[in-house]
PDB file of N, CA and C in Angstrom:
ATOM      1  N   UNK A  24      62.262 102.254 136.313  1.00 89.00           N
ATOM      2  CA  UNK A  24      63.570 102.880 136.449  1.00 89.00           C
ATOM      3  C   UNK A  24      64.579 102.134 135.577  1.00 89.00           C
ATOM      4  N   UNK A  25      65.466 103.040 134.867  1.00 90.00           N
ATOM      5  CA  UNK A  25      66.536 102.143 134.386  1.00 90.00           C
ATOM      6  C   UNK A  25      67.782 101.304 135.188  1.00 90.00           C
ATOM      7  N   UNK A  26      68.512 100.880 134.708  1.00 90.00           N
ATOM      8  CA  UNK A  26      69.220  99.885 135.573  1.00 90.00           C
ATOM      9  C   UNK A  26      70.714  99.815 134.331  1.00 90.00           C
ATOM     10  N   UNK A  27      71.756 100.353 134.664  1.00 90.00           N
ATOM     11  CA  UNK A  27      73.318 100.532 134.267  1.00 90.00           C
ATOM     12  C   UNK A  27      73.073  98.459 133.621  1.00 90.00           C
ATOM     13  N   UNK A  28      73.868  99.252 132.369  1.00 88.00           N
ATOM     14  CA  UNK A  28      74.668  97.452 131.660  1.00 88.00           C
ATOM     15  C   UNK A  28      75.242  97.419 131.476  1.00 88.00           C
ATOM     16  N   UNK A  29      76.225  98.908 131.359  1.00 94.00           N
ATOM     17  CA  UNK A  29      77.532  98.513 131.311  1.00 94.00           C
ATOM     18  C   UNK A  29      77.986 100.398 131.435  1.00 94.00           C
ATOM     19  N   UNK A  30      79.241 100.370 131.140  1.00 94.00           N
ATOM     20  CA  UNK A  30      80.239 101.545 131.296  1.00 94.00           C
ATOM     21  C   UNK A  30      81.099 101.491 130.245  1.00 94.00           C
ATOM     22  N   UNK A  31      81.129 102.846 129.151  1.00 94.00           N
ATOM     23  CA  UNK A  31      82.019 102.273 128.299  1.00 94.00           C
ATOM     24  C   UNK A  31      82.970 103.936 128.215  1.00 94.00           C
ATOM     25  N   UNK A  32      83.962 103.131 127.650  1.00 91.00           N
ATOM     26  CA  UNK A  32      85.240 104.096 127.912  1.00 91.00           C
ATOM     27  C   UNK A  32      84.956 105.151 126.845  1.00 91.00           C
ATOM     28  N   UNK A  33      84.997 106.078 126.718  1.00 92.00           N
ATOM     29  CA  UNK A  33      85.010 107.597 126.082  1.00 92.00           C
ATOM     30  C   UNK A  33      85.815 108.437 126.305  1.00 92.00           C
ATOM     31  N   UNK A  34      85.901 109.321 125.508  1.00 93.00           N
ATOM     32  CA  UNK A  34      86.939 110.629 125.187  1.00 93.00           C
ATOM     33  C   UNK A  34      86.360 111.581 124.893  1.00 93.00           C
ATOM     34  N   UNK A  35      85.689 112.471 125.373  1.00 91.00           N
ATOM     35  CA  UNK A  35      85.011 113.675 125.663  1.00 91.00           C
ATOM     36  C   UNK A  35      83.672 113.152 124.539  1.00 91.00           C
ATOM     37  N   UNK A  36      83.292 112.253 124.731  1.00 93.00           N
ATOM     38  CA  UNK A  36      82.224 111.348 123.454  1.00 93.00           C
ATOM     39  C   UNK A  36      81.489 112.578 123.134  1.00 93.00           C
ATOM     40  N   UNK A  37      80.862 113.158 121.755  1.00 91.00           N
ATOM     41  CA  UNK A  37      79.836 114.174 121.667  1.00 91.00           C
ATOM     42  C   UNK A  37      79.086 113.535 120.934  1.00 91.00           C
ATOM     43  N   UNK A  38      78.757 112.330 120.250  1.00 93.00           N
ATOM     44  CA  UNK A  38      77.643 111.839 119.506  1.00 93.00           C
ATOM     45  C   UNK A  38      77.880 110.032 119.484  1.00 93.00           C
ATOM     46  N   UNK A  39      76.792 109.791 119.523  1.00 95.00           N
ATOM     47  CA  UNK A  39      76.317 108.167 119.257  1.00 95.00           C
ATOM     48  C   UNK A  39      75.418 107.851 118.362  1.00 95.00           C
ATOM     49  N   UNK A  40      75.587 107.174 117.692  1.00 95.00           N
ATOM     50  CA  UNK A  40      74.432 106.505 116.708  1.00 95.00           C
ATOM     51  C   UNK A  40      74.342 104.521 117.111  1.00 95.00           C
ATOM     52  N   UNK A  41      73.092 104.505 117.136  1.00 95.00           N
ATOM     53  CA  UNK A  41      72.599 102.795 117.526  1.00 95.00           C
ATOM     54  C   UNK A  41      71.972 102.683 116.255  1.00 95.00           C
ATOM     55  N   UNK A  42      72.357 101.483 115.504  1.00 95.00           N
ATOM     56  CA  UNK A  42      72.015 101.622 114.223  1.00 95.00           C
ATOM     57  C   UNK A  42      71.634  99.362 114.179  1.00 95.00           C
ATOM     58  N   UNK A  43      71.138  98.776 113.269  1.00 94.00           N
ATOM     59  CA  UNK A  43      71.391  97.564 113.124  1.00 94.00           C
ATOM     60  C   UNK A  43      71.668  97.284 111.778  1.00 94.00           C
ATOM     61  N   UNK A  44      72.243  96.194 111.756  1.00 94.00           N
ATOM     62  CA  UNK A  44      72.344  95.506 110.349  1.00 94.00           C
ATOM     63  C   UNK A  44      72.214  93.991 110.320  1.00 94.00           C
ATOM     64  N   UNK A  45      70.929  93.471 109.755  1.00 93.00           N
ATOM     65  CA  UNK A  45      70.061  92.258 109.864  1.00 93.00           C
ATOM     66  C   UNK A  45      70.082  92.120 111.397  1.00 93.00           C
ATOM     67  N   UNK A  46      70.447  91.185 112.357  1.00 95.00           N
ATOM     68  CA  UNK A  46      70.231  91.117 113.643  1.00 95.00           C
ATOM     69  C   UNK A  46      71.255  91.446 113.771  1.00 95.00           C
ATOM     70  N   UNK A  47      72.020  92.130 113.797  1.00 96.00           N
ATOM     71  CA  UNK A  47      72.971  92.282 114.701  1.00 96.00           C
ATOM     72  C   UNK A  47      72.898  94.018 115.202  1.00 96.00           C
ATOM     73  N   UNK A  48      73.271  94.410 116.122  1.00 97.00           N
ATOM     74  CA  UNK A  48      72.835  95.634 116.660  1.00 97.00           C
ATOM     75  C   UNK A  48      74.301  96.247 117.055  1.00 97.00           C
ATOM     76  N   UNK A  49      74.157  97.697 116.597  1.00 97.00           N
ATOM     77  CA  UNK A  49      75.889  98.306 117.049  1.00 97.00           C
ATOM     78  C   UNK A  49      75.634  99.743 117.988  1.00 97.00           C
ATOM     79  N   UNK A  50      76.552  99.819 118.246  1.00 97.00           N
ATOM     80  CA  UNK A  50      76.924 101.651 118.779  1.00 97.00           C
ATOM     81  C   UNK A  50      77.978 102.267 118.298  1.00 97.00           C
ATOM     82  N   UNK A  51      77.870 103.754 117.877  1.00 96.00           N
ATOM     83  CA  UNK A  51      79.187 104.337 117.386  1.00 96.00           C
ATOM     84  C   UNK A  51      79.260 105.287 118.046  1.00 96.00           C
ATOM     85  N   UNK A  52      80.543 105.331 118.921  1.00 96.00           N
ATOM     86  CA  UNK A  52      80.935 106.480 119.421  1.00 96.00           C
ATOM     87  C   UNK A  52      81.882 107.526 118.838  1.00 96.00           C
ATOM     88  N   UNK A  53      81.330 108.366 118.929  1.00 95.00           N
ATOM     89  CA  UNK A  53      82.441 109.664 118.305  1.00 95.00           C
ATOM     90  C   UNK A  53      83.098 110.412 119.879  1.00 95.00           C
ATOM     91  N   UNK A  54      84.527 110.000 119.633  1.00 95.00           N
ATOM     92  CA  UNK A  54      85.405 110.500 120.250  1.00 95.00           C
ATOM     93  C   UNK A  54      85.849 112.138 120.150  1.00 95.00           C
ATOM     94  N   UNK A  55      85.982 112.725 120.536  1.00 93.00           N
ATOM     95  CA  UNK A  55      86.642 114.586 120.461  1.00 93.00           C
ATOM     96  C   UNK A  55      88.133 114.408 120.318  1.00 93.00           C
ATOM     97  N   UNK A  56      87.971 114.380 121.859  1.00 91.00           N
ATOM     98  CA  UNK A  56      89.997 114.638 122.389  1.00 91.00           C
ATOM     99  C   UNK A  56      90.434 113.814 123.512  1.00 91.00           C
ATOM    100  N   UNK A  57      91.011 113.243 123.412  1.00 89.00           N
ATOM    101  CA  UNK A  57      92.392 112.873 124.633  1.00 89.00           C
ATOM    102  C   UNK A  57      92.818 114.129 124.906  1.00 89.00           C
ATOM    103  N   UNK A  58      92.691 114.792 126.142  1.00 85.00           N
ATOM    104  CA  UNK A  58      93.798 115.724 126.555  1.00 85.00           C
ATOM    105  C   UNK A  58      93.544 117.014 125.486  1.00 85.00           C
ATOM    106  N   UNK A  59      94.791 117.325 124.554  1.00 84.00           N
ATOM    107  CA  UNK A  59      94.870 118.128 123.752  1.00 84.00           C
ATOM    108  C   UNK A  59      95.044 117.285 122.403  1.00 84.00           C
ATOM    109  N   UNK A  60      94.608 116.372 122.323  1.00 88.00           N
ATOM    110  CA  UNK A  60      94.822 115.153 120.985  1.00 88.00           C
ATOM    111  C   UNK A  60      93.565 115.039 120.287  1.00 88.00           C
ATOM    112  N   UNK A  61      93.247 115.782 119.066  1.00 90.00           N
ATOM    113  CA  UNK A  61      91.832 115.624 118.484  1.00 90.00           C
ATOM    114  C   UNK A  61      92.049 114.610 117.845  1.00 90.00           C
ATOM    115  N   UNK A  62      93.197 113.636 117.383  1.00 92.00           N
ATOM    116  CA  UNK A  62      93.597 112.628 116.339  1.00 92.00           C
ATOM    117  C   UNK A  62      93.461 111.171 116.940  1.00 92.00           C
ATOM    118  N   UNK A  63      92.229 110.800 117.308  1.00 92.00           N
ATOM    119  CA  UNK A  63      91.808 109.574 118.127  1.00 92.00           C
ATOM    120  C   UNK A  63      90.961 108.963 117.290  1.00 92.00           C
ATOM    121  N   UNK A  64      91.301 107.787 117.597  1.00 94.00           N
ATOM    122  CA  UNK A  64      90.286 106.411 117.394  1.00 94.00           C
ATOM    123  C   UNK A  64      88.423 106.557 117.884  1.00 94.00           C
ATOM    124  N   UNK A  65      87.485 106.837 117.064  1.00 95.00           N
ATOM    125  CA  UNK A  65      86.357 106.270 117.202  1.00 95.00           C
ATOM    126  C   UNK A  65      85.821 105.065 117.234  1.00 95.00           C
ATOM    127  N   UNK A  66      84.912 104.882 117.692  1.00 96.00           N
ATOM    128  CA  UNK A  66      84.463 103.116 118.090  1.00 96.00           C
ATOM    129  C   UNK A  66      83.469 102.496 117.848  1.00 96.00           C
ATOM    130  N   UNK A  67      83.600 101.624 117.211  1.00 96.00           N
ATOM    131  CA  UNK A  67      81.857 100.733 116.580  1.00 96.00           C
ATOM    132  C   UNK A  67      82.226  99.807 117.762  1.00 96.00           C
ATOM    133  N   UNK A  68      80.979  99.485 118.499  1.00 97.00           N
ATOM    134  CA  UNK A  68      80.806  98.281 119.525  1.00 97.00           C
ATOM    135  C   UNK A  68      79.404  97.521 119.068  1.00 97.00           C
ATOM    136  N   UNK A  69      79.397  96.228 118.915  1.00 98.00           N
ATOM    137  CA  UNK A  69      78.508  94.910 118.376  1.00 98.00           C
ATOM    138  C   UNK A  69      78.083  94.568 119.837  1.00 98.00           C
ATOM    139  N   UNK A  70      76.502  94.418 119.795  1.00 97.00           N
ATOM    140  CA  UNK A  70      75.448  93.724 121.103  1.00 97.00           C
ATOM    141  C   UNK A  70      76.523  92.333 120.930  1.00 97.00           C
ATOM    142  N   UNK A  71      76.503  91.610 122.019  1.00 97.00           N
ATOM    143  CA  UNK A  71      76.869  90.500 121.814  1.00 97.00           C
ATOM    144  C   UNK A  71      76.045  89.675 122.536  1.00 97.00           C
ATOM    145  N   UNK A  72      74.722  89.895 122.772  1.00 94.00           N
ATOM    146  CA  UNK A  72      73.773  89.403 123.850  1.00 94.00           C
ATOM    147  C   UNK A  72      73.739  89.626 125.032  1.00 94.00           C
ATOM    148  N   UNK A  73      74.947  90.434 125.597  1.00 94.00           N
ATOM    149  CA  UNK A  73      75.148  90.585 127.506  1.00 94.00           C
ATOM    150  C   UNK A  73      75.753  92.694 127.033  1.00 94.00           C
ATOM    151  N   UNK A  74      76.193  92.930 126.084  1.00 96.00           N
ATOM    152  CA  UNK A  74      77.403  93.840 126.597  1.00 96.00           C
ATOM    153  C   UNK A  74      77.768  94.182 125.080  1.00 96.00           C
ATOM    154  N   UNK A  75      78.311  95.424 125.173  1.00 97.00           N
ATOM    155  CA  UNK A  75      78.730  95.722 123.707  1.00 97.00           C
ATOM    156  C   UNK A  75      80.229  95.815 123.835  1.00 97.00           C
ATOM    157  N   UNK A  76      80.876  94.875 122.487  1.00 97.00           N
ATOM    158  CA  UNK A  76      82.333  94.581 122.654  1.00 97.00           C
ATOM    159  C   UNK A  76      82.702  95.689 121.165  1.00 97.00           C
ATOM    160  N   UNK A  77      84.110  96.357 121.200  1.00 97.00           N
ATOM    161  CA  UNK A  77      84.490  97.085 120.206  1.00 97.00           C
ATOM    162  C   UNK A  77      84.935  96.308 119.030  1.00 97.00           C
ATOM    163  N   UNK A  78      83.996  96.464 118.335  1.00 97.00           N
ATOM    164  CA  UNK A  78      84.574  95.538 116.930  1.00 97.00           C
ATOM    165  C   UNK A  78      85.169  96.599 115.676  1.00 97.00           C
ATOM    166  N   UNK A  79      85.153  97.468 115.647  1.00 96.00           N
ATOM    167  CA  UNK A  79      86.190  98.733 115.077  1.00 96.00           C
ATOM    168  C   UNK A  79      86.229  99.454 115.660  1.00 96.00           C
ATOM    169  N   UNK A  80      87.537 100.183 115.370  1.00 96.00           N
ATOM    170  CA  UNK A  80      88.385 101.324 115.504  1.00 96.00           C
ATOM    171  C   UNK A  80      89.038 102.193 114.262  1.00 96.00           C
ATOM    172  N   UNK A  81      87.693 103.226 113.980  1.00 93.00           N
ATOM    173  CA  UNK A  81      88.253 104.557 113.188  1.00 93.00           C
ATOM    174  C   UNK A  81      89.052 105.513 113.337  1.00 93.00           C
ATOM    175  N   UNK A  82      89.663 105.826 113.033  1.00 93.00           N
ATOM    176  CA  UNK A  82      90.958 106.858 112.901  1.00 93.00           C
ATOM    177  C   UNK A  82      89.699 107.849 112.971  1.00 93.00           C
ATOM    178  N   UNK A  83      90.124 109.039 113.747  1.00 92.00           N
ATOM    179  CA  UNK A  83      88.861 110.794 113.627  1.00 92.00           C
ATOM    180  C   UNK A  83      89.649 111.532 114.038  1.00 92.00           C
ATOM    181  N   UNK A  84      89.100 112.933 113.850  1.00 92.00           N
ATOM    182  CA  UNK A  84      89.960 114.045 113.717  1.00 92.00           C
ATOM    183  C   UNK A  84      88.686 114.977 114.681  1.00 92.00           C
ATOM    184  N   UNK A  85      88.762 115.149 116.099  1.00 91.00           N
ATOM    185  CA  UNK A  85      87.960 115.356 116.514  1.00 91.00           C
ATOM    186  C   UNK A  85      86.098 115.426 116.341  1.00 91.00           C
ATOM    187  N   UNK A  86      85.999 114.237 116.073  1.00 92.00           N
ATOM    188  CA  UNK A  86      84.725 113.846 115.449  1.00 92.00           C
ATOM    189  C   UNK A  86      83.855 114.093 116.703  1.00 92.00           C
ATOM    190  N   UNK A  87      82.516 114.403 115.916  1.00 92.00           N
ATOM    191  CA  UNK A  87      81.834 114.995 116.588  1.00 92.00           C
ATOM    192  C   UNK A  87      80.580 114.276 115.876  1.00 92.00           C
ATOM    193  N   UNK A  88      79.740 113.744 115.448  1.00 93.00           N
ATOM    194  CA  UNK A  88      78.840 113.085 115.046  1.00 93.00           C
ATOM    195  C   UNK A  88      78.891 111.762 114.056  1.00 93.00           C
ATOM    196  N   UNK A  89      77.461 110.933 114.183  1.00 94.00           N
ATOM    197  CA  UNK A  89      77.852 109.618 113.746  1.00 94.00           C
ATOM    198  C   UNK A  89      76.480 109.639 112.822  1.00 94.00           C
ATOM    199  N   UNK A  90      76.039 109.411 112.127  1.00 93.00           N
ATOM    200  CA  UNK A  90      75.260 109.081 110.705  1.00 93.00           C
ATOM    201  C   UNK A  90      74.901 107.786 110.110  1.00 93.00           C
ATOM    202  N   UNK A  91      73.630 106.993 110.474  1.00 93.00           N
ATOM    203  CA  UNK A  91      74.026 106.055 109.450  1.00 93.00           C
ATOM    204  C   UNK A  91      72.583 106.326 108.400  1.00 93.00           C
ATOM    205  N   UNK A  92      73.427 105.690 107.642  1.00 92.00           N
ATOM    206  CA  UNK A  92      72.153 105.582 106.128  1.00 92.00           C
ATOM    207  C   UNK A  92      72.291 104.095 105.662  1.00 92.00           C
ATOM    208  N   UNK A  93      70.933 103.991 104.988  1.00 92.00           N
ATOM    209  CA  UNK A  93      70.765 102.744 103.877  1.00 92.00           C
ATOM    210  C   UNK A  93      70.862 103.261 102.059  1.00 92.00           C
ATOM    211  N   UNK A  94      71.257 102.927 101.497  1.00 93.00           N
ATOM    212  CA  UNK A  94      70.766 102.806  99.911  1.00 93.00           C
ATOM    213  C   UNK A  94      70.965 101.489  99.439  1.00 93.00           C
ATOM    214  N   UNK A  95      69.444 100.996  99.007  1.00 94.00           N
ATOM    215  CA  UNK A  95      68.989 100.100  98.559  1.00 94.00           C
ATOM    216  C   UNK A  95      68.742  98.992  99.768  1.00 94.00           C
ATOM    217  N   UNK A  96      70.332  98.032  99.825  1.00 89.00           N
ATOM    218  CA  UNK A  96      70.056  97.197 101.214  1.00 89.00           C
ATOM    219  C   UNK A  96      71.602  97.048 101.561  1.00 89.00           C
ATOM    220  N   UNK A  97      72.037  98.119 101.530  1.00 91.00           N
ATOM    221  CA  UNK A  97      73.681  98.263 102.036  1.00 91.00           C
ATOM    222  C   UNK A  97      73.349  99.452 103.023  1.00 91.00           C
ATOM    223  N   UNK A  98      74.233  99.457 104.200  1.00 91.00           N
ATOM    224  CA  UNK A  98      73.942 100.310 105.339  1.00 91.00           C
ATOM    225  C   UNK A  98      75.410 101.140 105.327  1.00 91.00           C
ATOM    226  N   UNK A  99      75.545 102.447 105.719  1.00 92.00           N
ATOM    227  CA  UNK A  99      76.945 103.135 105.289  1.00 92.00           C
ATOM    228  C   UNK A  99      76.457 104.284 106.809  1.00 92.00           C
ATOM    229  N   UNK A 100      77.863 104.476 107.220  1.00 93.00           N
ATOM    230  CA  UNK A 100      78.521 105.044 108.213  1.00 93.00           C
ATOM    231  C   UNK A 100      78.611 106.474 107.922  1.00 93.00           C
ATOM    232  N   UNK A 101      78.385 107.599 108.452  1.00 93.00           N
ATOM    233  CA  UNK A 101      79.263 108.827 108.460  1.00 93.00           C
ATOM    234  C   UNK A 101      79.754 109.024 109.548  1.00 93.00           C
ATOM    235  N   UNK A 102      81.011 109.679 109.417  1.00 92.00           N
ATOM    236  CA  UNK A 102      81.306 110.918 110.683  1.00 92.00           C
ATOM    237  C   UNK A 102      81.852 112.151 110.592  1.00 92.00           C
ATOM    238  N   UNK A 103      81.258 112.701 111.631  1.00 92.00           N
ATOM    239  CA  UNK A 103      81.687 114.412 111.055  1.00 92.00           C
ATOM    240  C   UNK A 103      82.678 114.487 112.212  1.00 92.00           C
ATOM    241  N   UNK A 104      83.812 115.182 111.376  1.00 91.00           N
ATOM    242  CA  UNK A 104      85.548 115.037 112.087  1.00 91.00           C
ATOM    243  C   UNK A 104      85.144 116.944 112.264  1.00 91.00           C
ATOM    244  N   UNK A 105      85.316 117.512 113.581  1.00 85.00           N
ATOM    245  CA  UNK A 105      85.521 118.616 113.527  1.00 85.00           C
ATOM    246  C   UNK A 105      86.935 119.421 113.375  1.00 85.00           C
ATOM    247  N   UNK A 106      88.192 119.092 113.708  1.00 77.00           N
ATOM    248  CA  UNK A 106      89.354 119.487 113.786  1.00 77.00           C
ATOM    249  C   UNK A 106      90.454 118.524 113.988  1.00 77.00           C
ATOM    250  N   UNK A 107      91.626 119.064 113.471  1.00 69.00           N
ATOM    251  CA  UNK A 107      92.755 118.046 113.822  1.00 69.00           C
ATOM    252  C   UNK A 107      94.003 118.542 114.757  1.00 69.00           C
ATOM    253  N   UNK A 108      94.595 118.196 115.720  1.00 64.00           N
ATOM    254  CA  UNK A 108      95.107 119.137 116.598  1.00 64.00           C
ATOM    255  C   UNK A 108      96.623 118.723 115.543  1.00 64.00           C
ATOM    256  N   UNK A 109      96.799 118.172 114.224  1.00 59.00           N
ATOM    257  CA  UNK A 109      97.876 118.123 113.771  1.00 59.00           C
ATOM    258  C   UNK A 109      97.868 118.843 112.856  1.00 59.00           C
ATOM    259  N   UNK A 110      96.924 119.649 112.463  1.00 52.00           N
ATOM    260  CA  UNK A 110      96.377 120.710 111.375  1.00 52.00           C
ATOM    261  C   UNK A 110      97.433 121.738 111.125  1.00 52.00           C
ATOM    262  N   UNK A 111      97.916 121.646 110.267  1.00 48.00           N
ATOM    263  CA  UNK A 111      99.020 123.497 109.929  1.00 48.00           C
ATOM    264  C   UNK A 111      98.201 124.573 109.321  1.00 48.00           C
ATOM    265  N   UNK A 112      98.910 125.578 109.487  1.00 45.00           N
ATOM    266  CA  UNK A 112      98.039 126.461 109.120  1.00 45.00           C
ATOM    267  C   UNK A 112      99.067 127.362 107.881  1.00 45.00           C
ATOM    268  N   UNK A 113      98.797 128.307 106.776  1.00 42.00           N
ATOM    269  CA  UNK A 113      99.995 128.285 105.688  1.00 42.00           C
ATOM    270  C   UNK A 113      99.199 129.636 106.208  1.00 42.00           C
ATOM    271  N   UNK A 114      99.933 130.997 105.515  1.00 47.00           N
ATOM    272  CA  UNK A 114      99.582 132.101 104.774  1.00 47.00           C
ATOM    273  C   UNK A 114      99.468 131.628 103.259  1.00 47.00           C
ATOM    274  N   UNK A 115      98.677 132.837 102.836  1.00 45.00           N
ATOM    275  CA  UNK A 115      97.836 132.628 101.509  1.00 45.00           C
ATOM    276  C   UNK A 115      97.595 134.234 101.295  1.00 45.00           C
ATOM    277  N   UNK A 116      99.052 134.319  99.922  1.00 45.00           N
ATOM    278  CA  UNK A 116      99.533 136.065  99.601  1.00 45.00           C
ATOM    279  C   UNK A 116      98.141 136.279  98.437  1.00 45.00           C
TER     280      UNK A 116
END
């Protein structure tokens, strides 16, 4: 059976990626919305041996997935931002 290690704070979370780089081990959460706020902070959290502590904070635009890749021996991040609740909208004659 599994057994809880922790509880971590989220915002309607819709994707995670667990990814490492040399020993060190992360989580990325993709945040949606606060409320009616798609313009939130996503979160990289670092193992720290007990517990994962937030070691960044991305600016997202209702992000909705997390991506990682290698090329060569550099490791790189995506996220897919679905909407921005600060978005305008124009006509287009």
């Amino acid at each position: 059976a599994f057994e809880p290690v922790q509880s971590i704070l989220t915002h309607t979370a819709a994707g995670w990626e667990h990814f490492t780089i040399g020993s060190d081990t992360y989580l990325a959460v993709a945040n949606i919305q606060t409320a009616f706020n798609t313009d939130i902070d996503s979160v990289i959290y670092r193992w720290n041996s007990s517990a994962f502590e937030p070691v960044q904070f991305i600016p997202t635009h209702g992000a909705y997935d997390w991506e990682h890749f290698t090329i060569d021996s550099d490791t790189y991040l995506a996220v897919a931002n679905f909407l921005s609740s600060s978005a305008s909208s124009s006509d287009i004659d």
